């Protein structure tokens, strides 16, 4: 008897989650459509929808056209029923976002806080977060937690920041960073977080490779909607793919790494560290800048083609340069297609959807994902 009750309860719980996820993915659905798509009875759907409505997770949202009979009530998810905080730590700044269950940014801020491995720095992070939450008047009960993205390699259990060249630290405990933040915290690599954010609203892709072109080059490999991190959490460290044997010196000490050819600083280094100035001069047809961009695009096309040959999935360009790529994507696609023995176009190359704060959003989504997977 007891066994039967347990099975019944878990089945019921499973149906609530299945129904929620179906509505989440499809936007709006009627009860008969839910019953049809999941192969469960209409009374079961009604019972579970009631639970979701009582918990404020779904709502009635107009009517749907039907082929005959009464119009069906449309159900959709309450996007802001829960929220999550994301924090992106960089060398000189901290970005904070509050996202809803669809990964949409509700609020964001960016503060200049220079990284240092001290208790004082952790206090500044805590104070910035408290200010942010206080100002946006978020309902604390709805906040699922804090996701923190860091520019470096984490241990397999994501508790230790093993190595960050940018922050010039090795082996620090992640928990020390959030000592003064009063939310359950999870950590991830910044490029992995950004890649996760990019794929979140493009579920149809399923798999993608994300190439982050900021002041350093990084990336993420997402296979069938799961982040692939490899044996040492270094999957997607595309910055250190060797692109030119014996080539330019990389910050890592080796020669010929992609980072030395395709980081944003390769471009901004020509305009006193100002990337916007680089693109302004490029649009004006400055000969030196145009030549540098031509060189940059050739190396980028080579790298992107190598990724396509390795993973056979979409390549999303992000980071500071990725955010500027819309006007140049046709050129890049043509160059990459010229290297590809199987395809005549480079339409698999895509520009990032988040122009800024992708890493902070991806970090926040680490709390959203398990919530959706286990809704009640
Ligand atoms: Zn390198």
PDB file of C-alpha atoms in Angstrom, residues 114-217:
ATOM      1  CA  UNK A 114      39.082  46.304  -8.902  1.00  0.00           C
ATOM      2  CA  UNK A 115      39.777  42.698  -8.101  1.00  0.00           C
ATOM      3  CA  UNK A 116      42.079  41.893  -5.220  1.00  0.00           C
ATOM      4  CA  UNK A 117      42.435  38.705  -3.254  1.00  0.00           C
ATOM      5  CA  UNK A 118      41.386  40.248   0.071  1.00  0.00           C
ATOM      6  CA  UNK A 119      38.537  40.187   2.578  1.00  0.00           C
ATOM      7  CA  UNK A 120      37.955  43.843   1.749  1.00  0.00           C
ATOM      8  CA  UNK A 121      37.186  42.929  -1.867  1.00  0.00           C
ATOM      9  CA  UNK A 122      34.639  40.322  -0.713  1.00  0.00           C
ATOM     10  CA  UNK A 123      33.045  43.006   1.472  1.00  0.00           C
ATOM     11  CA  UNK A 124      32.773  45.336  -1.526  1.00  0.00           C
ATOM     12  CA  UNK A 125      31.063  42.560  -3.538  1.00  0.00           C
ATOM     13  CA  UNK A 126      28.609  41.951  -0.699  1.00  0.00           C
ATOM     14  CA  UNK A 127      27.851  45.660  -0.413  1.00  0.00           C
ATOM     15  CA  UNK A 128      27.336  46.007  -4.189  1.00  0.00           C
ATOM     16  CA  UNK A 129      24.918  43.074  -4.185  1.00  0.00           C
ATOM     17  CA  UNK A 130      22.976  44.420  -1.201  1.00  0.00           C
ATOM     18  CA  UNK A 131      22.695  47.840  -2.894  1.00  0.00           C
ATOM     19  CA  UNK A 132      21.507  46.217  -6.122  1.00  0.00           C
ATOM     20  CA  UNK A 133      18.818  44.081  -4.483  1.00  0.00           C
ATOM     21  CA  UNK A 134      17.654  46.963  -2.285  1.00  0.00           C
ATOM     22  CA  UNK A 135      17.363  49.400  -5.188  1.00  0.00           C
ATOM     23  CA  UNK A 136      15.407  47.083  -7.443  1.00  0.00           C
ATOM     24  CA  UNK A 137      13.035  46.167  -4.614  1.00  0.00           C
ATOM     25  CA  UNK A 138      13.001  42.504  -5.625  1.00  0.00           C
ATOM     26  CA  UNK A 139      10.898  40.248  -3.481  1.00  0.00           C
ATOM     27  CA  UNK A 140      13.627  38.286  -1.613  1.00  0.00           C
ATOM     28  CA  UNK A 141      11.448  35.174  -1.423  1.00  0.00           C
ATOM     29  CA  UNK A 142      11.345  34.867  -5.207  1.00  0.00           C
ATOM     30  CA  UNK A 143      15.143  34.960  -5.649  1.00  0.00           C
ATOM     31  CA  UNK A 144      16.439  31.452  -6.255  1.00  0.00           C
ATOM     32  CA  UNK A 145      20.093  32.260  -5.627  1.00  0.00           C
ATOM     33  CA  UNK A 146      23.271  33.885  -6.874  1.00  0.00           C
ATOM     34  CA  UNK A 147      25.369  32.609  -9.764  1.00  0.00           C
ATOM     35  CA  UNK A 148      28.912  33.928 -10.014  1.00  0.00           C
ATOM     36  CA  UNK A 149      31.011  33.817 -13.170  1.00  0.00           C
ATOM     37  CA  UNK A 150      34.776  34.101 -12.903  1.00  0.00           C
ATOM     38  CA  UNK A 151      37.445  34.545 -15.580  1.00  0.00           C
ATOM     39  CA  UNK A 152      39.412  31.383 -14.927  1.00  0.00           C
ATOM     40  CA  UNK A 153      39.479  27.641 -14.582  1.00  0.00           C
ATOM     41  CA  UNK A 154      37.548  26.057 -11.723  1.00  0.00           C
ATOM     42  CA  UNK A 155      38.135  22.754  -9.955  1.00  0.00           C
ATOM     43  CA  UNK A 156      35.840  19.887 -10.944  1.00  0.00           C
ATOM     44  CA  UNK A 157      33.625  20.528  -7.911  1.00  0.00           C
ATOM     45  CA  UNK A 158      33.604  24.274  -8.771  1.00  0.00           C
ATOM     46  CA  UNK A 159      34.673  25.189  -5.247  1.00  0.00           C
ATOM     47  CA  UNK A 160      38.212  26.372  -6.092  1.00  0.00           C
ATOM     48  CA  UNK A 161      39.267  28.943  -8.669  1.00  0.00           C
ATOM     49  CA  UNK A 162      42.323  26.992  -9.771  1.00  0.00           C
ATOM     50  CA  UNK A 163      43.873  29.498 -12.130  1.00  0.00           C
ATOM     51  CA  UNK A 164      42.964  32.935 -13.413  1.00  0.00           C
ATOM     52  CA  UNK A 165      45.589  34.632 -15.504  1.00  0.00           C
ATOM     53  CA  UNK A 166      43.446  37.757 -15.760  1.00  0.00           C
ATOM     54  CA  UNK A 167      42.993  38.083 -11.984  1.00  0.00           C
ATOM     55  CA  UNK A 168      46.545  36.816 -11.413  1.00  0.00           C
ATOM     56  CA  UNK A 169      45.547  34.299  -8.794  1.00  0.00           C
ATOM     57  CA  UNK A 170      45.758  30.567  -8.291  1.00  0.00           C
ATOM     58  CA  UNK A 171      43.861  28.221  -5.970  1.00  0.00           C
ATOM     59  CA  UNK A 172      41.490  30.481  -4.088  1.00  0.00           C
ATOM     60  CA  UNK A 173      38.299  29.262  -2.462  1.00  0.00           C
ATOM     61  CA  UNK A 174      35.242  30.542  -4.330  1.00  0.00           C
ATOM     62  CA  UNK A 175      33.280  30.710  -1.071  1.00  0.00           C
ATOM     63  CA  UNK A 176      35.661  33.461   0.115  1.00  0.00           C
ATOM     64  CA  UNK A 177      34.447  35.704  -2.706  1.00  0.00           C
ATOM     65  CA  UNK A 178      30.822  35.517  -1.575  1.00  0.00           C
ATOM     66  CA  UNK A 179      31.375  35.542   2.183  1.00  0.00           C
ATOM     67  CA  UNK A 180      29.269  38.697   2.457  1.00  0.00           C
ATOM     68  CA  UNK A 181      26.550  37.741  -0.051  1.00  0.00           C
ATOM     69  CA  UNK A 182      23.518  36.229   1.630  1.00  0.00           C
ATOM     70  CA  UNK A 183      22.274  33.936  -1.143  1.00  0.00           C
ATOM     71  CA  UNK A 184      23.029  30.334  -2.030  1.00  0.00           C
ATOM     72  CA  UNK A 185      25.885  30.681  -4.520  1.00  0.00           C
ATOM     73  CA  UNK A 186      27.110  28.646  -7.485  1.00  0.00           C
ATOM     74  CA  UNK A 187      30.214  29.310  -9.589  1.00  0.00           C
ATOM     75  CA  UNK A 188      31.157  28.881 -13.207  1.00  0.00           C
ATOM     76  CA  UNK A 189      33.712  29.934 -15.779  1.00  0.00           C
ATOM     77  CA  UNK A 190      32.732  33.175 -17.540  1.00  0.00           C
ATOM     78  CA  UNK A 191      32.815  31.872 -21.128  1.00  0.00           C
ATOM     79  CA  UNK A 192      30.923  28.731 -20.159  1.00  0.00           C
ATOM     80  CA  UNK A 193      28.297  30.915 -18.486  1.00  0.00           C
ATOM     81  CA  UNK A 194      28.008  33.173 -21.535  1.00  0.00           C
ATOM     82  CA  UNK A 195      27.662  30.163 -23.845  1.00  0.00           C
ATOM     83  CA  UNK A 196      24.919  28.744 -21.643  1.00  0.00           C
ATOM     84  CA  UNK A 197      23.047  32.067 -21.786  1.00  0.00           C
ATOM     85  CA  UNK A 198      23.329  32.186 -25.579  1.00  0.00           C
ATOM     86  CA  UNK A 199      21.862  28.720 -26.024  1.00  0.00           C
ATOM     87  CA  UNK A 200      19.131  29.165 -23.405  1.00  0.00           C
ATOM     88  CA  UNK A 201      16.697  30.861 -25.767  1.00  0.00           C
ATOM     89  CA  UNK A 202      17.771  28.947 -28.840  1.00  0.00           C
ATOM     90  CA  UNK A 203      16.882  25.488 -27.606  1.00  0.00           C
ATOM     91  CA  UNK A 204      16.245  24.399 -31.194  1.00  0.00           C
ATOM     92  CA  UNK A 205      20.009  24.463 -31.738  1.00  0.00           C
ATOM     93  CA  UNK A 206      20.564  21.764 -29.097  1.00  0.00           C
ATOM     94  CA  UNK A 207      24.297  21.906 -29.567  1.00  0.00           C
ATOM     95  CA  UNK A 208      26.595  24.822 -30.216  1.00  0.00           C
ATOM     96  CA  UNK A 209      30.090  26.075 -29.769  1.00  0.00           C
ATOM     97  CA  UNK A 210      30.424  29.534 -28.256  1.00  0.00           C
ATOM     98  CA  UNK A 211      33.517  31.563 -29.037  1.00  0.00           C
ATOM     99  CA  UNK A 212      34.077  34.517 -26.746  1.00  0.00           C
ATOM    100  CA  UNK A 213      36.172  37.300 -28.278  1.00  0.00           C
ATOM    101  CA  UNK A 214      36.892  39.679 -25.415  1.00  0.00           C
ATOM    102  CA  UNK A 215      40.224  40.837 -24.009  1.00  0.00           C
ATOM    103  CA  UNK A 216      41.021  37.183 -23.849  1.00  0.00           C
ATOM    104  CA  UNK A 217      39.554  34.457 -26.057  1.00  0.00           C
TER     105      UNK A 217
END
